[in-house]
C-alpha cells in the first residue's frame, strides 16, 4: 500500500516561478526522502530529512517536515525547464529499511 | 565507481514466457531492493534482499514471481508465465547497508521495461 501521497498530481509553471509539492503520510517515520525521476529514467535522490528536523535546504530545494500533521513539502525556487520531471516522496516503513513511495507529482516547467 | 546496472533495459515477452531481470548493485553495496512502476504511477515495493537472503518479500506476488541475490553475481528478478498485467518498469536500488536508509539514500538503476504481448 502507498504510504506517501503527493499533491498536486500535476503542476505546470513558467520558468523562474517557484514550485511547491506536498506529501502526506500515514505512519510514524524515521526519515522522509524526496526523489526525482526524469521521463524514462531511474530515480535520483534529492534530499533526506530526519524526523527530528523541521526544515532542510539544498541549493534551490527547500524541504519542510511537520510530523504532527504527517506532511512534508518540497519547494523548488526559481524553476528551470530542466526541473521538468516527476517528484516522489518516500518514507521508511516496517523497520527493514524499506522505502515506500507516493504516487508522485509531475512537474512541467515551461520556458 | 559504476552505478546500479540493470539489464536488459527493454524486454519483450509473449504471454506464458519467462522474464529474467538482472541487477548489479553499486560496488560495496550488499542490499538490493526491487520496485515495480506502472505508467504514471509511483514505485511499488516488491522485495528487499541481502546477499543470499530475502529480508522482506511482502510486496511480491505469491505466484510466478521470485527473486534472488546470490553470493556471487547479480540479483535476479524472475517472472514465470508472464501475463499482460506484468508489463511495467522494474527498478532495482541498492545501498550500503551501513546505518540503514536512516543515514542515506537508495541508488537506483535505470530500470528494465517489460512489455508482454
Short mmCIF file of N, CA and C in Angstrom, two decimals, chain A residues 2 16-18 27 30-31 35 43 51 64 66 69 89 92 106-108:
data_model
loop_
_atom_site.label_atom_id
_atom_site.label_comp_id
_atom_site.label_asym_id
_atom_site.label_seq_id
_atom_site.Cartn_x
_atom_site.Cartn_y
_atom_site.Cartn_z
N UNK A 2 0.38 2.34 -0.52
CA UNK A 2 1.13 3.56 -0.58
C UNK A 2 1.21 4.16 0.81
N UNK A 16 11.32 30.31 -13.78
CA UNK A 16 11.51 31.41 -12.85
C UNK A 16 10.54 31.38 -11.68
N UNK A 17 9.41 30.73 -11.85
CA UNK A 17 8.45 30.61 -10.75
C UNK A 17 8.91 29.55 -9.77
N UNK A 18 8.30 29.59 -8.59
CA UNK A 18 8.57 28.55 -7.58
C UNK A 18 7.55 27.43 -7.73
N UNK A 27 1.97 6.72 8.71
CA UNK A 27 2.52 6.16 9.94
C UNK A 27 3.73 6.96 10.39
N UNK A 30 11.06 7.40 10.35
CA UNK A 30 12.42 7.75 10.77
C UNK A 30 12.94 8.91 9.93
N UNK A 31 12.66 8.85 8.67
CA UNK A 31 13.03 9.96 7.79
C UNK A 31 12.11 9.98 6.58
N UNK A 35 12.73 12.22 -4.14
CA UNK A 35 13.44 11.74 -5.31
C UNK A 35 12.87 12.39 -6.56
N UNK A 43 15.28 6.75 -10.62
CA UNK A 43 15.08 7.81 -9.63
C UNK A 43 16.41 8.32 -9.11
N UNK A 51 13.26 12.74 11.10
CA UNK A 51 12.02 13.03 11.82
C UNK A 51 12.19 14.12 12.86
N UNK A 64 10.43 20.89 4.02
CA UNK A 64 9.92 21.04 5.39
C UNK A 64 9.26 19.74 5.81
N UNK A 66 6.55 18.31 8.91
CA UNK A 66 5.68 18.54 10.07
C UNK A 66 5.17 17.18 10.51
N UNK A 69 1.49 16.81 11.65
CA UNK A 69 0.49 16.72 10.57
C UNK A 69 0.82 15.60 9.60
N UNK A 89 7.94 11.54 -2.94
CA UNK A 89 8.39 11.44 -1.56
C UNK A 89 8.39 9.95 -1.18
N UNK A 92 10.41 5.64 5.28
CA UNK A 92 10.78 4.33 5.82
C UNK A 92 9.56 3.64 6.38
N UNK A 106 3.87 15.34 -11.05
CA UNK A 106 4.51 15.58 -12.35
C UNK A 106 4.61 17.08 -12.56
N UNK A 107 5.85 17.54 -12.60
CA UNK A 107 6.10 18.98 -12.74
C UNK A 107 6.53 19.28 -14.18
N UNK A 108 5.88 20.27 -14.76
CA UNK A 108 6.27 20.75 -16.10
C UNK A 108 6.64 22.22 -15.96
#
